[in-house]
XYZ file of C-alpha atoms in Angstrom:
256
model
C -66.527 61.202 4.789
C -66.069 59.770 8.264
C -67.003 62.482 10.763
C -65.731 60.403 13.699
C -68.884 61.064 15.731
C -69.484 57.476 16.782
C -70.254 57.219 20.516
C -70.060 61.001 20.992
C -72.741 62.315 23.351
C -74.922 65.020 21.819
C -77.516 67.033 23.737
C -80.014 68.629 21.356
C -82.286 71.231 22.938
C -85.697 71.434 21.293
C -85.462 68.193 19.335
C -88.965 66.735 19.494
C -89.716 68.228 16.062
C -88.467 70.575 13.363
C -84.845 71.625 12.988
C -83.785 70.083 16.300
C -85.319 66.769 15.297
C -83.445 66.852 11.996
C -80.197 67.573 13.845
C -80.790 64.666 16.233
C -81.521 62.309 13.336
C -78.270 63.136 11.543
C -76.158 62.698 14.678
C -77.808 59.337 15.339
C -77.149 58.273 11.760
C -73.486 59.161 12.363
C -73.348 56.815 15.342
C -73.630 59.350 18.169
C -75.580 59.008 21.409
C -78.303 61.644 21.543
C -80.431 63.264 24.235
C -83.778 64.334 22.791
C -85.588 67.147 24.596
C -88.937 68.901 24.356
C -91.642 70.544 26.421
C -94.459 68.295 25.166
C -94.038 64.744 26.544
C -96.282 63.262 23.848
C -94.355 64.919 21.000
C -91.101 63.849 22.629
C -92.259 60.255 22.892
C -93.311 60.321 19.231
C -89.855 61.613 18.284
C -88.240 58.844 20.315
C -90.372 56.195 18.616
C -89.474 57.611 15.202
C -85.735 57.973 15.766
C -84.791 55.146 18.090
C -85.752 52.047 16.094
C -82.921 49.542 16.446
C -80.756 51.995 18.380
C -82.644 52.494 21.622
C -79.457 52.227 23.667
C -78.161 55.394 21.974
C -81.213 57.594 22.593
C -82.346 59.255 25.825
C -85.245 61.642 26.312
C -85.722 64.558 28.656
C -89.108 66.340 28.866
C -89.058 69.862 30.234
C -88.919 73.589 29.627
C -85.261 74.422 28.995
C -85.794 78.096 29.704
C -85.626 77.187 33.406
C -82.159 76.918 35.010
C -83.380 74.213 37.382
C -84.722 72.127 34.501
C -81.457 72.564 32.599
C -79.550 71.352 35.649
C -81.749 68.248 35.808
C -81.223 67.582 32.099
C -77.463 67.946 32.458
C -77.352 65.568 35.399
C -79.381 62.993 33.472
C -76.941 63.146 30.568
C -73.977 62.792 32.941
C -75.623 59.871 34.685
C -76.353 58.081 31.411
C -73.104 58.660 29.528
C -70.677 60.445 31.848
C -70.448 63.674 29.866
C -71.652 65.689 26.888
C -69.396 66.185 23.877
C -71.744 68.378 21.824
C -74.315 70.878 23.087
C -76.804 72.072 20.471
C -78.657 75.177 21.676
C -81.806 75.050 19.577
C -84.343 76.771 21.826
C -86.179 79.516 19.965
C -89.373 80.890 18.467
C -90.059 83.433 15.733
C -93.515 84.255 17.074
C -93.901 87.904 17.979
C -95.672 91.160 17.188
C -94.584 93.151 14.174
C -94.061 96.891 13.941
C -92.005 99.187 16.119
C -94.604 100.192 18.720
C -93.858 97.389 21.143
C -94.121 96.962 24.890
C -91.243 95.908 27.097
C -93.007 92.571 27.539
C -92.812 91.940 23.783
C -89.043 92.304 23.892
C -88.590 90.386 27.127
C -90.589 87.344 26.000
C -88.706 86.955 22.715
C -85.270 87.574 24.255
C -86.072 85.046 26.970
C -86.603 82.176 24.544
C -84.214 83.172 21.743
C -81.218 84.471 23.702
C -81.329 83.740 27.411
C -82.292 80.089 27.041
C -79.157 79.429 24.990
C -76.958 81.309 27.435
C -78.393 79.377 30.386
C -77.706 76.071 28.631
C -74.084 77.103 28.149
C -73.695 78.220 31.751
C -74.772 74.774 32.970
C -73.012 72.548 30.417
C -69.795 74.489 29.819
C -68.035 73.936 33.182
C -68.050 70.156 32.673
C -66.654 70.596 29.166
C -63.906 72.862 30.494
C -63.024 70.288 33.142
C -62.848 67.578 30.464
C -60.770 69.805 28.190
C -62.937 69.239 25.154
C -66.366 69.964 23.707
C -68.427 71.589 20.999
C -71.201 74.141 21.366
C -73.534 74.934 18.477
C -76.079 77.747 18.466
C -79.008 77.619 16.062
C -79.650 81.231 15.149
C -81.337 82.622 12.012
C -80.585 84.639 8.918
C -82.989 87.172 10.454
C -80.148 88.018 12.833
C -77.831 88.815 9.911
C -79.967 90.823 7.487
C -83.185 92.835 7.461
C -85.792 90.354 6.270
C -89.009 91.680 7.780
C -88.989 89.490 10.903
C -90.282 90.966 14.194
C -87.738 93.446 15.578
C -87.183 91.659 18.914
C -86.636 88.314 17.163
C -84.052 89.718 14.754
C -82.275 91.535 17.574
C -82.254 88.454 19.820
C -80.808 86.257 17.076
C -78.173 88.877 16.277
C -77.229 88.953 19.956
C -77.035 85.150 20.090
C -74.717 85.092 17.086
C -72.456 87.720 18.669
C -72.448 85.874 21.985
C -71.297 82.710 20.220
C -68.529 84.571 18.406
C -67.165 86.123 21.585
C -67.598 82.953 23.642
C -65.499 81.036 21.111
C -62.504 83.278 21.823
C -62.848 82.880 25.581
C -63.061 79.074 25.712
C -60.757 78.044 22.862
C -57.869 77.583 25.267
C -59.926 74.958 27.119
C -60.233 72.838 23.983
C -63.798 73.891 23.209
C -65.095 75.075 19.867
C -68.188 77.284 19.508
C -70.015 77.850 16.225
C -73.375 79.112 15.019
C -75.692 77.983 12.243
C -78.014 80.548 10.671
C -80.776 78.672 8.845
C -82.992 80.196 6.215
C -86.536 79.020 5.481
C -86.883 75.446 6.736
C -90.116 73.559 6.123
C -91.457 70.909 8.486
C -94.830 69.665 9.671
C -96.359 71.944 12.306
C -93.842 74.725 11.691
C -94.545 78.354 10.871
C -93.635 77.949 7.199
C -96.006 75.001 6.883
C -98.812 77.164 8.281
C -97.965 79.995 5.884
C -97.786 77.581 2.969
C -101.161 76.073 3.859
C -102.717 79.553 4.010
C -101.262 80.948 0.781
C -99.412 78.296 -1.241
C -99.105 80.389 -4.420
C -97.906 83.514 -2.620
C -95.415 81.702 -0.410
C -93.905 79.710 -3.265
C -93.663 82.866 -5.363
C -91.653 84.483 -2.564
C -89.411 81.438 -2.250
C -88.676 81.367 -5.968
C -88.025 85.110 -5.963
C -85.830 85.345 -2.852
C -84.060 81.967 -2.644
C -81.686 81.159 -5.531
C -82.169 77.417 -5.006
C -85.927 78.101 -5.266
C -87.027 75.791 -2.469
C -87.351 75.391 1.275
C -84.625 73.797 3.348
C -85.125 70.534 5.213
C -84.339 69.920 8.912
C -81.808 67.231 8.014
C -79.872 69.741 5.907
C -79.357 71.838 9.025
C -78.464 68.608 10.794
C -75.762 67.840 8.240
C -74.200 71.264 8.824
C -74.333 70.719 12.597
C -72.713 67.303 12.375
C -69.879 68.663 10.270
C -69.189 71.611 12.579
C -69.152 69.311 15.618
C -66.822 66.814 13.969
C -63.061 66.466 13.863
C -63.266 67.449 10.190
C -64.040 70.992 11.368
C -61.250 71.078 13.949
C -59.940 74.485 12.778
C -63.382 76.130 12.736
C -64.539 78.105 15.746
C -66.327 81.416 16.187
C -67.900 80.936 12.757
C -71.469 81.460 11.559
C -72.472 79.022 8.835
C -75.379 80.293 6.748
C -77.609 77.510 5.413
C -80.281 79.326 3.445
C -80.227 78.283 -0.206
C -78.435 81.514 -1.101
C -81.136 83.857 0.226
C -78.913 86.282 2.117
C -76.910 88.784 0.122
C -74.426 90.304 2.584
């Protein structure tokens, strides 16, 4: 299936590793131009070396903390200077790290909402006006199934992801008239080197795999490129009548 993504400009927040890296890889394979981003310059350079072979002219990198409005502005200007605009914004800034239980301080909530909700909103506030002016664009939020069902994740993380999903749904209605589609992907358990599931698997391989076989009908972890495939489809012309949707990619784990 031709997704017609060749020469589209795709900005992928948090793409030096993990899910964001898998998303960037798929878009590059589809012929798009991609901006890779990450806070760690060394990890970002390693991602560039891995992804750019033979297609260096289609890959740009931007090191920086995308929770900062000023840094987001700089990243946006770099993308505009390189390619003149951004067709697809992938908001993939997030972290599931947080304290469990219900006896939490305000700082516990604020830190997790900052990275999992506000960072995505700030990206939109910077990138969206240019899309509106151009009369076209796609915005994708990477949320989590923890924002859809009770799965034992830290309370602030689940609440932040639920809020992000709702924000995307409502935003889609407000910007559809400007030719912009907004969708959300809710991944399940995705395994990649250096990720939280890899650490859990290293610590208790039998217990973790038992849980996966029990809770996930497909009885395995997801891969970053599988989230990337969903992102590429939603951003493509093949999904032209899809907006305000949340696509669950979790191997059948959720039940609602």
